[in-house]
XYZ file of C-alpha atoms in Angstrom:
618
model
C 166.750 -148.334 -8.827
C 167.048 -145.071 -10.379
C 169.528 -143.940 -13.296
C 171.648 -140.927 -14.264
C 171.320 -139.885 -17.976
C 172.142 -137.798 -20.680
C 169.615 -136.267 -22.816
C 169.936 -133.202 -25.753
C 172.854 -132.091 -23.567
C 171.302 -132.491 -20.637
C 172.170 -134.620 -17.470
C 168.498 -135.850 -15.883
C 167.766 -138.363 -13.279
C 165.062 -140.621 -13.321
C 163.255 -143.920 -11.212
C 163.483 -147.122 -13.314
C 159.811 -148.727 -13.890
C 160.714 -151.085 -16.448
C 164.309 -152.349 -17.899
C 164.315 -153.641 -21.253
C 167.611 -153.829 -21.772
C 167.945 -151.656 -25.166
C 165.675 -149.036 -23.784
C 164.381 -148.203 -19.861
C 161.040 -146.796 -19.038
C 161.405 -143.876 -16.617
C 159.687 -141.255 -13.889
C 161.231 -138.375 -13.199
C 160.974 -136.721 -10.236
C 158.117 -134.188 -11.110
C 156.020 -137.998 -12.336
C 156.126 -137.833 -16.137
C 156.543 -140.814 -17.430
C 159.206 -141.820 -20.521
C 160.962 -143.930 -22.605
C 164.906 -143.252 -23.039
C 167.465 -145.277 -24.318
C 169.756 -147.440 -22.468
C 173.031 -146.129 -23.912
C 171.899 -142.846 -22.841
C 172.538 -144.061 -18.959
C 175.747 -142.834 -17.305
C 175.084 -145.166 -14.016
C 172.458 -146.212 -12.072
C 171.903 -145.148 -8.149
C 169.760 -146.025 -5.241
C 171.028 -143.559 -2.777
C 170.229 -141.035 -2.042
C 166.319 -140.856 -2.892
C 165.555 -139.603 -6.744
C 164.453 -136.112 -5.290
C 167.180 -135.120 -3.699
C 169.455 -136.360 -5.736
C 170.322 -133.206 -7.903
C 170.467 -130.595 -4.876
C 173.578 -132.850 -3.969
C 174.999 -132.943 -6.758
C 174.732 -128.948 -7.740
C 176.478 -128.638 -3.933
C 179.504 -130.510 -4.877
C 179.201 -129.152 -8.445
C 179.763 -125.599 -7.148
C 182.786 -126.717 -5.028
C 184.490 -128.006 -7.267
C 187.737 -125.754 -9.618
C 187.614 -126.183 -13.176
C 190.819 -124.365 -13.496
C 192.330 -127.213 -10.744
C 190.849 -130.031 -12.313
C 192.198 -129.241 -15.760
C 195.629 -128.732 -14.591
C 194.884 -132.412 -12.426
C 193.855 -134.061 -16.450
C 196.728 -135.519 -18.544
C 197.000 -133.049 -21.881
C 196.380 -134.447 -25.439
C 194.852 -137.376 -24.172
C 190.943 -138.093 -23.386
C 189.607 -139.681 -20.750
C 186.916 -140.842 -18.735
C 184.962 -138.497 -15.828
C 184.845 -141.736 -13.363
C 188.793 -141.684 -14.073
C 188.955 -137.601 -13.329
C 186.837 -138.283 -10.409
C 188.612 -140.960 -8.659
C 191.994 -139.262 -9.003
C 190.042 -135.814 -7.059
C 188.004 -137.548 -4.869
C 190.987 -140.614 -3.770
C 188.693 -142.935 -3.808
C 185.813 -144.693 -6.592
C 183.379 -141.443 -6.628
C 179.929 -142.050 -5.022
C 176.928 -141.631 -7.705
C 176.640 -137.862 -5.991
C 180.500 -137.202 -6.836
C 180.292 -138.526 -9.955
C 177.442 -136.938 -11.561
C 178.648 -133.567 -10.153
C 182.552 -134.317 -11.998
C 180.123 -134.854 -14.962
C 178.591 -131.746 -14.518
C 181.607 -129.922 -14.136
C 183.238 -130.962 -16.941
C 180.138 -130.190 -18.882
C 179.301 -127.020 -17.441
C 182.909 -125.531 -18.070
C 183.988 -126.012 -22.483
C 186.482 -123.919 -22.320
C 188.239 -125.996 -19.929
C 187.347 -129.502 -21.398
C 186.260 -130.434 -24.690
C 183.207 -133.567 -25.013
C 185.135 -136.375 -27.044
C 182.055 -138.938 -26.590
C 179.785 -140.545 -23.860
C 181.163 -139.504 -20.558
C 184.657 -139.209 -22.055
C 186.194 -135.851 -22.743
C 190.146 -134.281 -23.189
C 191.786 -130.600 -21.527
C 192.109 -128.068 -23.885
C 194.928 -126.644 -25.106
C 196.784 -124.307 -23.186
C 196.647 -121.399 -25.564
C 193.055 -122.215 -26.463
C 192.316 -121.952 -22.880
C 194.031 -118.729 -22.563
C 192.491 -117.604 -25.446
C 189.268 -118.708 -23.969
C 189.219 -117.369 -20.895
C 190.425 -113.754 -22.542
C 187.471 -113.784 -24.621
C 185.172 -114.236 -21.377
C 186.598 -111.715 -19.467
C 186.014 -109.717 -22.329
C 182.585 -110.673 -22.577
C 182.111 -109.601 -18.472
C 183.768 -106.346 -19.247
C 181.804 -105.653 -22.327
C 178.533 -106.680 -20.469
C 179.116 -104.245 -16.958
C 179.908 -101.841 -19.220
C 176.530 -101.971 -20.870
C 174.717 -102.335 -17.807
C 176.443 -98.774 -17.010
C 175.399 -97.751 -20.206
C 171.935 -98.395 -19.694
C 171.944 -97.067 -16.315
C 173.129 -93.639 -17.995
C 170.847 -93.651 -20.749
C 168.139 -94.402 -18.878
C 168.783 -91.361 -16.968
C 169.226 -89.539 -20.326
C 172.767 -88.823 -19.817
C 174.724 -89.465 -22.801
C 177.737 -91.678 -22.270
C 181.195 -90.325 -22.626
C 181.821 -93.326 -24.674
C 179.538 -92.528 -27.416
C 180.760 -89.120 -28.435
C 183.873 -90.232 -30.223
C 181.241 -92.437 -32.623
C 178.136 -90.278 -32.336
C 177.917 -89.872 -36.260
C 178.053 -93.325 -36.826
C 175.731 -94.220 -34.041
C 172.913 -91.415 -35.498
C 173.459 -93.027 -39.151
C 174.662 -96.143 -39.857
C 175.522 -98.197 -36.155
C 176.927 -101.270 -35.552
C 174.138 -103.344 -34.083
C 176.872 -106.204 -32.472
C 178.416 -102.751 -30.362
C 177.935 -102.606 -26.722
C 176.419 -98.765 -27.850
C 173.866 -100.127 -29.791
C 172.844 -103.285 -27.956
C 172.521 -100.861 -24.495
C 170.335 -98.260 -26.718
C 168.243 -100.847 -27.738
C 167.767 -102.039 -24.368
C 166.526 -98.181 -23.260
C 164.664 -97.875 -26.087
C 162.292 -100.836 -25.778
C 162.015 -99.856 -22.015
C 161.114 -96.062 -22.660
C 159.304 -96.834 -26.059
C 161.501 -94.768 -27.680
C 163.467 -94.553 -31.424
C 167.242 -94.423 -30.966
C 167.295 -90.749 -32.692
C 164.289 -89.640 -30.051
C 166.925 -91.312 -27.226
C 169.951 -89.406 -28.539
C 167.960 -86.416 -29.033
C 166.616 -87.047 -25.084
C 170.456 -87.648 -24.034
C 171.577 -83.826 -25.793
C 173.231 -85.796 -28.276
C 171.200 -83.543 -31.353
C 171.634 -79.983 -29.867
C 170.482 -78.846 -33.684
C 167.410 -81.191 -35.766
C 168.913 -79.139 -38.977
C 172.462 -80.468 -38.485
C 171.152 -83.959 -37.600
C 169.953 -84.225 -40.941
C 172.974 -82.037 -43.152
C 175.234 -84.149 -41.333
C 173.187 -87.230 -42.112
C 173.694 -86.517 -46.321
C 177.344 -85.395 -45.507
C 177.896 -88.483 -43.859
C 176.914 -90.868 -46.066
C 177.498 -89.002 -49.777
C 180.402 -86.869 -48.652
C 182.668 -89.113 -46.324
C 185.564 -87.294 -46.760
C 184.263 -83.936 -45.931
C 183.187 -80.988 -48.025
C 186.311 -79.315 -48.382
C 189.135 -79.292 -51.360
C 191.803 -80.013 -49.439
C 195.163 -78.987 -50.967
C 192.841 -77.933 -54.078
C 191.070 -75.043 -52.572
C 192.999 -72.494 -53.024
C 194.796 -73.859 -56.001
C 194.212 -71.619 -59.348
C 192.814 -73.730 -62.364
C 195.436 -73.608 -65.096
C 194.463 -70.800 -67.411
C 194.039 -71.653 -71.320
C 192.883 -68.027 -72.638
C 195.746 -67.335 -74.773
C 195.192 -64.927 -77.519
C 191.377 -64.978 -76.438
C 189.237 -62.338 -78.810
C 187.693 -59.669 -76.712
C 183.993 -59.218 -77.290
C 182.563 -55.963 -78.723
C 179.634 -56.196 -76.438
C 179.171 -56.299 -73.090
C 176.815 -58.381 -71.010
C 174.840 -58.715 -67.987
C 173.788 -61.473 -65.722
C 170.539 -62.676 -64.359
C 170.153 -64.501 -60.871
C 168.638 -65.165 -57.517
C 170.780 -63.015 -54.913
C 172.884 -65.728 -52.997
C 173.782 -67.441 -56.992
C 177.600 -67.293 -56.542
C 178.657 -69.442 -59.636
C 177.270 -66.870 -62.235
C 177.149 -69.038 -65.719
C 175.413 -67.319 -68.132
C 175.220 -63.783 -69.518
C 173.374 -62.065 -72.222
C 174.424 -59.268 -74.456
C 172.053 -57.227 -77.021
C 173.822 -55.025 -79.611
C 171.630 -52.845 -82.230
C 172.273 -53.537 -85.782
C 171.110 -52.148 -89.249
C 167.422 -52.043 -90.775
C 165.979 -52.814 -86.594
C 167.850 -55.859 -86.126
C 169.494 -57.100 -83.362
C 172.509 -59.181 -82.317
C 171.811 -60.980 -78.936
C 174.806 -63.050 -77.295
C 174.449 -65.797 -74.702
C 177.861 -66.215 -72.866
C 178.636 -69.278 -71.046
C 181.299 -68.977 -68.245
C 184.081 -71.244 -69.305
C 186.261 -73.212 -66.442
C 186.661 -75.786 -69.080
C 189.580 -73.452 -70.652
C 190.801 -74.212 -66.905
C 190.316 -77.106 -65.890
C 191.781 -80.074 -68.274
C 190.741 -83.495 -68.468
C 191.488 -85.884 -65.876
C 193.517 -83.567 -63.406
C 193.168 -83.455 -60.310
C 190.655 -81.048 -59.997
C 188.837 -82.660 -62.788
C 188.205 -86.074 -61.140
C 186.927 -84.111 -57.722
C 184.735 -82.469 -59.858
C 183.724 -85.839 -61.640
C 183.008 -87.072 -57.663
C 180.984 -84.811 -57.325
C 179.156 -84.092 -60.284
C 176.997 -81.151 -59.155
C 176.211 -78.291 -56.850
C 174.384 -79.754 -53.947
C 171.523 -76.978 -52.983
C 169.460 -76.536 -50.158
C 167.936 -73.741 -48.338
C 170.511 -71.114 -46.655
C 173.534 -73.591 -47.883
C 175.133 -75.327 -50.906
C 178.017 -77.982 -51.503
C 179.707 -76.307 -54.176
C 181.190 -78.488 -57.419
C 184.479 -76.652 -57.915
C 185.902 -74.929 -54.922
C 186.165 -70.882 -54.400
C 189.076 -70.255 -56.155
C 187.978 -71.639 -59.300
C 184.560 -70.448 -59.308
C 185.985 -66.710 -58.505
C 188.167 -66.844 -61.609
C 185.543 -68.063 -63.797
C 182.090 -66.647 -62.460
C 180.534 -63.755 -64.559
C 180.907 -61.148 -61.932
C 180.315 -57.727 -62.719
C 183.380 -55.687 -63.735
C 185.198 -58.354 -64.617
C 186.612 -59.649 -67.749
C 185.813 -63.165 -68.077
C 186.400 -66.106 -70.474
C 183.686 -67.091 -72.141
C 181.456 -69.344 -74.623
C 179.441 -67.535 -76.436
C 176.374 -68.264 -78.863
C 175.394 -64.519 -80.989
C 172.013 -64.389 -82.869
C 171.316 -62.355 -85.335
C 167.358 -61.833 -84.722
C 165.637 -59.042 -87.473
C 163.049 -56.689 -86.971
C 160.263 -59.514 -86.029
C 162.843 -61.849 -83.833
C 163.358 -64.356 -86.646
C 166.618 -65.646 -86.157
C 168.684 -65.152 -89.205
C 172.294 -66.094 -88.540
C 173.756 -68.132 -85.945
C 177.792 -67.750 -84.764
C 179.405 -69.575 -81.937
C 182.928 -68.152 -80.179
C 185.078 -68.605 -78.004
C 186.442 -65.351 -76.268
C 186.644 -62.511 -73.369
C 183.709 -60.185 -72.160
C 183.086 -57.607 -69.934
C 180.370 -58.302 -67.216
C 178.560 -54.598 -67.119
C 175.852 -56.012 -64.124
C 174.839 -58.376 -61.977
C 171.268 -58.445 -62.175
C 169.625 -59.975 -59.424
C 165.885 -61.143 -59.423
C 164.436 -59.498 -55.970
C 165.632 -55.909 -57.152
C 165.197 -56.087 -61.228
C 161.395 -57.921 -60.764
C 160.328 -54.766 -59.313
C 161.003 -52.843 -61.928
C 160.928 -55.701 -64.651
C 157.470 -57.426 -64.546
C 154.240 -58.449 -66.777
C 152.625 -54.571 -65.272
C 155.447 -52.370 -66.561
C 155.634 -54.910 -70.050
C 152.025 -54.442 -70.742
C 152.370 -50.478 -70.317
C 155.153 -50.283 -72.467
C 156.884 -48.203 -69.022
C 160.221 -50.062 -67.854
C 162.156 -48.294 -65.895
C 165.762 -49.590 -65.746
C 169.164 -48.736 -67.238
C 168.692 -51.747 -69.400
C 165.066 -51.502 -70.172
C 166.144 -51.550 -73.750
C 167.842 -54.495 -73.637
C 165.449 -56.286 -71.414
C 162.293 -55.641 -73.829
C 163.985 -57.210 -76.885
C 164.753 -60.301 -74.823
C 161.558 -60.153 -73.635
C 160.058 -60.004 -77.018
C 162.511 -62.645 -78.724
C 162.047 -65.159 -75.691
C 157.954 -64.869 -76.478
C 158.945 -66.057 -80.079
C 160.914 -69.170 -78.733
C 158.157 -70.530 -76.814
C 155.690 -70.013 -79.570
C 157.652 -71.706 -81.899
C 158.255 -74.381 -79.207
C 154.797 -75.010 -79.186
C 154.603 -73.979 -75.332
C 153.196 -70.539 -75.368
C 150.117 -71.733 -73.477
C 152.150 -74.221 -71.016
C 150.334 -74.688 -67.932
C 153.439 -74.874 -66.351
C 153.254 -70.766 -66.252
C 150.553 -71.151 -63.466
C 152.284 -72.956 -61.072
C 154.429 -71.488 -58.167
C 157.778 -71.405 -57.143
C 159.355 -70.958 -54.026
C 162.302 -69.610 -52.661
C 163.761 -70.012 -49.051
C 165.829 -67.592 -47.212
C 167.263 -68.267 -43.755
C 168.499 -65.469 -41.655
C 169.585 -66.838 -38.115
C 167.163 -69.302 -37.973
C 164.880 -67.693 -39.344
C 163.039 -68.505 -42.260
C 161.439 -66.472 -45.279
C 159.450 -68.264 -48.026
C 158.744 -66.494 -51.189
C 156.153 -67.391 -53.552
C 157.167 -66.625 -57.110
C 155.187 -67.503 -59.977
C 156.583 -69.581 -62.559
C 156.723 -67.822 -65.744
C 157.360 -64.693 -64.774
C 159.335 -62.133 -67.174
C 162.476 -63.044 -65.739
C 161.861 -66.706 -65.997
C 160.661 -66.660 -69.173
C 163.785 -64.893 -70.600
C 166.367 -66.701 -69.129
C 164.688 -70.215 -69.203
C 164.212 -69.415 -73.025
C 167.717 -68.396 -73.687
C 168.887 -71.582 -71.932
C 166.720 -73.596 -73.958
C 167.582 -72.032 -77.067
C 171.891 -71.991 -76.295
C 171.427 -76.078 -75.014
C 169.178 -77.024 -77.806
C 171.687 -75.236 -80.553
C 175.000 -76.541 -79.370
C 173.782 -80.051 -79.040
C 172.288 -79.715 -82.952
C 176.533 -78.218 -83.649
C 178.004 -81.214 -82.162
C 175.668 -83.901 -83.426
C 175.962 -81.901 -87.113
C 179.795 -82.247 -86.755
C 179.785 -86.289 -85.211
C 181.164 -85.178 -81.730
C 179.740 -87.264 -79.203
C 177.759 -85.399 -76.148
C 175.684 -85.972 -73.579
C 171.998 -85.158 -74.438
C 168.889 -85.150 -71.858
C 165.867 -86.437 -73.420
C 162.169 -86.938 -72.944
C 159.960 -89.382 -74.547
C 156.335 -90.162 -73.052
C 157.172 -88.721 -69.790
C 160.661 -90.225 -69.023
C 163.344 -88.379 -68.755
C 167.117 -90.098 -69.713
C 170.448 -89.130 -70.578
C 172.689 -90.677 -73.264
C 175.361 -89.961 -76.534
C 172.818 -89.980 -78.644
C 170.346 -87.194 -79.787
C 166.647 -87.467 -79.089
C 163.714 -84.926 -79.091
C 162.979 -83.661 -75.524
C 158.686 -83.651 -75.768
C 158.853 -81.460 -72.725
C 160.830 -78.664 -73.750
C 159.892 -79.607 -78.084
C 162.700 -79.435 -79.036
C 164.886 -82.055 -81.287
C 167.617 -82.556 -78.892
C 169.050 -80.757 -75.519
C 172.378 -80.956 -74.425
C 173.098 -79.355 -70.933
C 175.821 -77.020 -71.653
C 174.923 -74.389 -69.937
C 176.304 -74.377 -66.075
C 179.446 -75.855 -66.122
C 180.857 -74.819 -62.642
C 177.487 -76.606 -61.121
C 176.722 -79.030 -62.972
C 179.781 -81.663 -64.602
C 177.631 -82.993 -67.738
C 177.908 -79.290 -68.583
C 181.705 -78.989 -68.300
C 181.919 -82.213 -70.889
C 179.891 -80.905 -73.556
C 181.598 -77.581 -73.180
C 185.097 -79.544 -73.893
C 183.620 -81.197 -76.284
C 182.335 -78.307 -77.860
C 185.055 -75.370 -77.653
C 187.447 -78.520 -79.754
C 184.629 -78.452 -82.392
C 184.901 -74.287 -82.141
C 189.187 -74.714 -82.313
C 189.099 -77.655 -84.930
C 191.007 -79.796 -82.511
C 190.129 -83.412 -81.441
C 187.451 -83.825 -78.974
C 188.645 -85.184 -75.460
C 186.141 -87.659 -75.677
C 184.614 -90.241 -77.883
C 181.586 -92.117 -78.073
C 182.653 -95.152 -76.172
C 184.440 -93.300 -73.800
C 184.702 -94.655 -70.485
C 185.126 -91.666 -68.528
C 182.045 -89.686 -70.242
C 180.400 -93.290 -70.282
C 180.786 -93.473 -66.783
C 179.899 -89.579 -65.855
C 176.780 -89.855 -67.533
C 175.659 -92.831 -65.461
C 177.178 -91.811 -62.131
C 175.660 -87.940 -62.639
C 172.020 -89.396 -63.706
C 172.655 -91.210 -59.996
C 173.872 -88.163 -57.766
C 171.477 -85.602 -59.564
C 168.316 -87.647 -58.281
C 170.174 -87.745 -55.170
C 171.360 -84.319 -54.814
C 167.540 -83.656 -55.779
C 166.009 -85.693 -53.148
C 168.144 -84.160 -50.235
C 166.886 -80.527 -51.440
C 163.098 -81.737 -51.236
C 163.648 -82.951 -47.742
C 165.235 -79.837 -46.734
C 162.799 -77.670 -47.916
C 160.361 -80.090 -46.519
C 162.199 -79.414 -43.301
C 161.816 -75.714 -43.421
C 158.245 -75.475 -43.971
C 157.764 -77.564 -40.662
C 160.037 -74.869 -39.304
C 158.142 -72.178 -40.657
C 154.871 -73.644 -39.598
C 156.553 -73.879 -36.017
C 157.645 -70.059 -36.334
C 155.032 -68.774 -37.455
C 152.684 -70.795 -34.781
C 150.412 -72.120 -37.580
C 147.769 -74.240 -35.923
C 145.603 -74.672 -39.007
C 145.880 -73.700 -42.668
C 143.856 -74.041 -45.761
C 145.491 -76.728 -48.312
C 144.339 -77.680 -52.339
C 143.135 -81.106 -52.695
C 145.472 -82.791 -55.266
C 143.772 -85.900 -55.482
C 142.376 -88.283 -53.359
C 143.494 -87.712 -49.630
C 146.623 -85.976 -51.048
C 146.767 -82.288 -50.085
C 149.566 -79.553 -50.929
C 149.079 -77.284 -48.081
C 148.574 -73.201 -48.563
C 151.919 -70.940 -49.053
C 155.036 -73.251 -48.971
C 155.805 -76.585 -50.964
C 154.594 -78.613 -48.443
C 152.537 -81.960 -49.661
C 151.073 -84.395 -47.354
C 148.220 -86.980 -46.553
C 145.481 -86.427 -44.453
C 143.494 -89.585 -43.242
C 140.666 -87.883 -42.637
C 139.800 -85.992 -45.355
C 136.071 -86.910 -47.092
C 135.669 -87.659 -51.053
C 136.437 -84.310 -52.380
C 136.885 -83.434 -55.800
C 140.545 -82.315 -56.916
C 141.274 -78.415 -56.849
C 138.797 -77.955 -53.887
C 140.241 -76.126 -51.006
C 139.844 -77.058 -47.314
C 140.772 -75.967 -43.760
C 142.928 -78.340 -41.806
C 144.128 -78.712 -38.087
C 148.110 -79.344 -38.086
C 149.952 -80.977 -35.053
C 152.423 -82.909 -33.890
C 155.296 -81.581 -35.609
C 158.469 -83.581 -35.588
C 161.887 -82.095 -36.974
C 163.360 -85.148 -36.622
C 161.298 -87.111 -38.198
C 160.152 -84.615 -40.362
C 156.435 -85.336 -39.772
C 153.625 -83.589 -38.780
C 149.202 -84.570 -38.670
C 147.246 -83.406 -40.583
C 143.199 -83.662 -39.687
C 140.313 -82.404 -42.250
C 138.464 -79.862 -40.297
C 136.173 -78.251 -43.157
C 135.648 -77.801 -47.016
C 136.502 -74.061 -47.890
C 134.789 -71.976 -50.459
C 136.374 -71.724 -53.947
């Protein structure tokens, strides 16, 4: 006697080698041996023999119409699969016909739902509809992946992924049909989905693969103004003073928003009056317009090399840059300095200046550098001016307590890209130029944050204690810079902590209440949201630049290259910011120089190896 059971869902057949009663001990077919219990038993059989019992049954099984036999079942009710079987068959189903009903009604749920031990009950009409939808969706969805992995496989890039190719590079759905046929490719070709795309023509540029990457994620809505950029800001320069100076600006070429400008003006006795003028879109922008809460979503300038994601769009920034020849509104901070650059009277206004020149770095450092300062010989219509500042910026950082920063050894760098081409320039830090300007800036941040603290008008001051660096309302000494406290103020088209201080300081200059208190929630909640985007903002630049050097290196066929150990296996590699590990570099001391082999340069992934070839002599 055999027996036809049900086990974990499963129907199994099996020859009877011992019946007691609660339980049965079994062999299947194949000759293991086990113990199942007796309710688990559907019916018992003799014919035909155990082994071919199951071919039988899948014959009939695949005869038989689920969509027939549903429409053959009484709705709402259950019943039994001998029942459904005898009304098909006409007659009391064989064992053969009735384990293959069984098997049909098991094998098909969307037509018939289990309600117990060989009992089940039709579905619903619409759930059967709704059913049977859902599968042919499911066969649709999967021949259409099978076509998408025949395509990709051949590197052609569906037509179907254009319309989503962002969202596939950057953030993809990995339930899509896209993703789930990529994946499939991928582990076949051992490839990365960007390496795929890239295969597929789907990243014609590794530079706008990554651009659009920060755009995508930080700038959803685009980088434009929309209706705002060409809209004027609204002017507030009403019975504005005019300066009795004039003043000139000093900046990189490509600087577009121009903030600052300095004036020098000769008084009695050697003394000297030296103005710092702030450009003022504050006056022009009020609180909580429109233009104000783009500018609070954005919160700075986004740089990187050959490009920039402006703050404030053109129109504002033309109206309010320092450009030369213009009459612009202004903040401005005059010092009266004597005869040995003590500082001996200090007056803030608010008021219009002429812009004489634009000063840019790559033409004025040829003529305005530490050669020409130690020969006393600088040539340049404002050699004058350029010495005093020069002079009274070399006073600040003694009196700062930085004159012999270390900082003045390192290098900067500058990118330029022309066509795809790109330039880097090595500048070092400290230069001249820097040192004037970076002192001014210190000087003008450090004095209006002492005016509002003195007069109880909250701002937002950048401090540094033991190495960290935070922003807050309150004052705090800034160990980096020594000073007592720092308040950006200083670029308020590119940077939005600037443009609140400068509110908060031209009311203290007009006597009028301050457009923002302590507890504040919009300066409460531009502080922390800025402190976010800056390190942001500043991450995406270091990856571009990153980027570029691997360019340059590419460009300029660089196959090896001496790099400065840093420490350990760290290396910062000869002529361009570029800072990477190299496995197999020895124990060398920090500072040493050595030769390296570069390879395997990847724009996409921006990575490249790196292998120690030899130490270099110092």
């Amino acid at each position: 006697m055999n027996v036809f059971y049900e086990e974990a869902g499963t129907f199994k057949v099996g020859a009877i080698l011992a019946d007691n009663n609660t339980s049965l001990q079994i062999e299947a077919v194949h000759g293991k041996r086990s113990k199942i219990k007796a309710s688990a038993v559907l019916f018992r059989f003799d014919t035909p023999p155990l082994a071919e019992f199951m071919g039988h049954v899948q014959k009939i099984a695949e005869e038989l119409d689920p969509n027939f036999l549903w429409e053959c079942c009484a709705q709402e009710i259950e019943f039994a699969s001998d029942a459904l079987a005898t009304d098909y068959f006409g007659h009391t189903p064989n064992p053969v016909e009735a384990a293959a009903t069984l098997l049909l009604l098991q094998n098909a749920p969307m037509y018939f739902y289990k309600k117990g031990h060989g009992r089940y009950k039709a579905a619903p009409p619409d759930a059967l509809k709704a059913a049977l939808a859902g599968q042919e969706r499911k066969r649709l969805l999967a021949e259409q992946q099978a076509r998408y992995v025949e395509q990709l496989n051949q590197f052609i890039l569906p037509e179907e992924f254009k319309p989503s190719l962002s969202q596939l590079l950057y953030k993809p759905d990995k339930n899509s049909t896209e993703w789930k046929a990529l994946e499939i490719v991928c582990t076949e070709k051992k490839l990365s989905a960007v390496k795929l795309m890239e295969k597929c023509g789907a990243i014609p540029s590794s530079h706008d693969y990554h651009f659009n990457q920060f755009i995508w994620e930080f700038f959803p809505e685009g980088t434009g103004f929309g209706e705002l950029e060409s809209q004027p800001a609204v002017e507030n320069i009403v019975d504005l003073p005019h300066a009795d100076a004039a003043a000139f600006s000093i900046d990189d070429a490509s600087t577009t928003e121009i903030d600052d400008a300095f004036s020098v003006t000769p008084l009695s006795f050697g003394s000297f009056r030296i103005g710092i003028h702030i450009a003022a879109p504050a006056l022009g922008i009020p609180p909580e317009s429109a233009l104000d809460q783009l500018a609070a979503t954005r919160l700075s300038t986004v740089y990187l090399p050959g490009n920039k994601i402006t703050m404030l769009p053109d129109g504002v920034i033309t109206r309010f840059t320092l450009a030369e020849q213009a009459i612009c509104p202004v903040v401005s901070l005059y010092l009266e300095v004597s005869d040995d650059y003590t500082v001996t009277g200090i007056e803030s206004r608010i008021e219009l200046i002429k812009i004489t020149a634009n000063l840019r770095h790559n033409e004025l450092e040829q003529h305005f550098n530490d050669d020409a300062l130690s020969k006393g010989h600088l040539q340049h219509a404002l050699s004058k001016e350029l010495t005093f500042l020069w002079n009274f910026a070399c006073k600040l950082e003694k009196l700062r307590g930085k004159s012999n920063d270390t900082n003045n050894d390192k290098i900067d760098y500058s990118f330029e890209i022309n066509d795809e081409h790109v330039s880097i320039i090595e500048r070092r830090r400290g230069s001249p130029i820097d040192k004037v300007v970076s002192e001014l800036m210190i000087y003008v941040n450090t004095e209006w944050g002492r005016q509002l603290t003195d007069a109880g008008i909250t701002g937002i001051f950048r401090s540094q204690m033991n190495g960290k660096v935070k922003m807050s309302t309150s004052p705090a000494p800034h160990q980096g810079l020594g000073v007592s406290q720092y308040a950006w103020s200083s670029s308020p088209m590119r940077r939005y902590v600037d443009l609140i201080n400068q509110r908060q300081l031209i009311a203290l200059l007009r006597n009028e209440p301050p457009p923002y208190s302590r507890d504040s929630n919009n300066l409460l909640i531009a502080m922390r949201d800025f402190e976010t985007a800056y390190g942001i903002y500043g991450e995406f630049q270091r990856s571009m630049e990153r980027y570029w050097c691997l360019r340059w290196l590419l460009q300029e066929k660089i196959q090896t290259i001496n790099a400065q150990v840093i420490k350990e296996n760290l290396v910062k590699l000869d002529h361009i910011p570029l800072v990477t590990r190299v496995a197999s570099l020895p124990e060398i001391a920090p500072g040493a120089y050595v030769k390296l082999r570069l390879s395997e340069i990847d724009l996409l992934e921006r990575t490249f190896h790196a292998e120690f070839l030899q130490k270099q002599d110092s």
